[in-house]
Amino acid sequence: MRLATLFKFTSASIILILTLAVTALFALIVTGCQALVGSPESQLGGDMPNRLVIPPVLEPTSASGDRKRFDLTLQSGRTRLPDGETVQTWGANGNYLGPTLMLDSGDKVTVRTLNQLPEPTTIHWHGMALDGLADGGPHRIIRSGAALPASWTVEQPASTLWYHPHPHNKTTEHVNQGIAGLVIVQDEKSRSLPLPRKYGVDDIPLIIQDRKINNRGEFELSRPFGNIVGPLGDRIHVNGTPTPFHEVEDDLVRLRLLNGSVARTYRLHFDDNREFNLIGSDSGLLRNPHRLNSLQLSPGERAEIVVSVKSDETFRLRSSGVELGMGFPMDRLNGASDQFDIVEFRAQSSLRSNSSVPTELIPREALDPSKAVKSRQFELDSFSRINGREMNMNRVDAKIGLGDKEIWEIRNRSSTFHNFHIHMVHFEVLDIDGKKPPPELQGLKDTVAILPNQTVRLIMKFTHPATTSAPFMFHCHLLAHEDAGMMGQFTVQ
Ligand code: C2O
Ligand code: CU
Ligand code: CU
């Protein structure tokens, strides 16, 4: 063999081997990355055979004088899901989730909570304007076997609120076990509007939660590689029902949406992308309805929407296309690319036509920033600190004057998605990175999403007192962050 031939042969082989090696390496990198990033959950188009459970309305045990008294019993048990699976769950007045409290503006209310769970917990009234003692934060522990009453007067407009446990460092676990319920506040003004309001018929509560069930039949908290928002489930329960449908008898349906998940954010829209009217946010009805075809809700946030329905049609509420602002691959690793069908609506062949969406809902004057007596700054880090400090039950982070208006500037100084919730108050979003908030954030709220490096300014009035024995909380409502320490306390007096 001549030297030149050998050389040719060798260089050809080298090129071949190199090409193969590069291809193999490339394939390895691609599959490696895919494995690392995980394939997003996609559960669209499957059967939705289970009738949506509507949480029962809790009747007062007595209405002595002008006070409505309610009893809540926290308990654990086994729940058989409609698809046959049995899960270990916690609930209030039942084994899984809890009843809906219907309150009227002006009501005097006492809720006595009996804890029959194996461990101490608390019940927090998320979104309720009440005194620190009734608020049910981490200082208001109810020991196992004990009962604690909370009393307040409803002094806020019609809105959709919720209750959930709030024990220090254990909120994720206790909410994940299944304790949560709705509070619907009504008032004269909201009753005079022609909006749908037959509970469970054309006014439908939707408590949206992702779940993961392990092979021991327990709700599991799992955080795969790259998870920074907190545990994500791989299936959706709505009011505790997996893959639910709801039969529609009216041509307008109001949905009271609650993201009751411990960490997952949803972008809700209909499968045909039909428009709907947003009529309310966390703390009540908007001034005017606002037309949208999708709406993002982070944990703890609520929205009320009204959607038009045609006879005989079937359509679904879905979640997809979530934006957490963390970029690739972090958004995807934290559930942003996941897609779920939430609930299927099945319209009957003849629909009632009893309600409408007026162009004016609730007039409300904006809080005047020039009346704010103080401006405070809060900086969120990646996982566990506000202004550089982790939550300390014995430290008060802000002392606020009763009746004061303040501006709070919340800055997310990290590349992690967060949100921010403040107990007792209803705030207005003044601006986001200096710009006017979008219409869906122009109502009264108590929880707001804050993307990486975003700054959100809020204005609010502190209307109810709290002392050091039971202060109010502010925190990230991604519950793993809250439990890790991303929470602070304030008194109002
Ligand atoms: Cu819904 Cu302090 O929480
Ligand atoms: Cu709260
Ligand atoms: Cu957070």
PDB file of C-alpha atoms and ligand atoms in Angstrom, residues 124 126 162 164 166 300 421 423 473 475 477 479 482 487, ligand 1:
ATOM      1  CA  HIS A 124     -56.303  31.794  58.492  1.00  0.00           C
ATOM      2  CA  HIS A 126     -57.170  34.931  53.676  1.00  0.00           C
ATOM      3  CA  TRP A 162     -60.662  31.633  51.345  1.00  0.00           C
ATOM      4  CA  HIS A 164     -56.477  27.628  54.926  1.00  0.00           C
ATOM      5  CA  HIS A 166     -51.088  28.752  58.468  1.00  0.00           C
ATOM      6  CA  GLY A 300     -53.527  32.481  46.644  1.00  0.00           C
ATOM      7  CA  HIS A 421     -49.541  38.594  50.040  1.00  0.00           C
ATOM      8  CA  HIS A 423     -52.905  39.910  55.607  1.00  0.00           C
ATOM      9  CA  MET A 473     -48.158  38.561  58.177  1.00  0.00           C
ATOM     10  CA  HIS A 475     -45.204  36.841  52.734  1.00  0.00           C
ATOM     11  CA  HIS A 477     -47.649  32.837  48.870  1.00  0.00           C
ATOM     12  CA  LEU A 479     -45.881  28.210  50.331  1.00  0.00           C
ATOM     13  CA  GLU A 482     -43.185  31.185  53.083  1.00  0.00           C
ATOM     14  CA  MET A 487     -42.410  36.119  55.636  1.00  0.00           C
TER      15      MET A 487
HETATM   16 CU1  C2O B   1     -53.210  32.746  52.307  1.00  0.00          CU
HETATM   17 CU2  C2O B   1     -50.688  34.311  55.080  1.00  0.00          CU
HETATM   18  O1  C2O B   1     -51.929  33.467  53.677  1.00  0.00           O
END
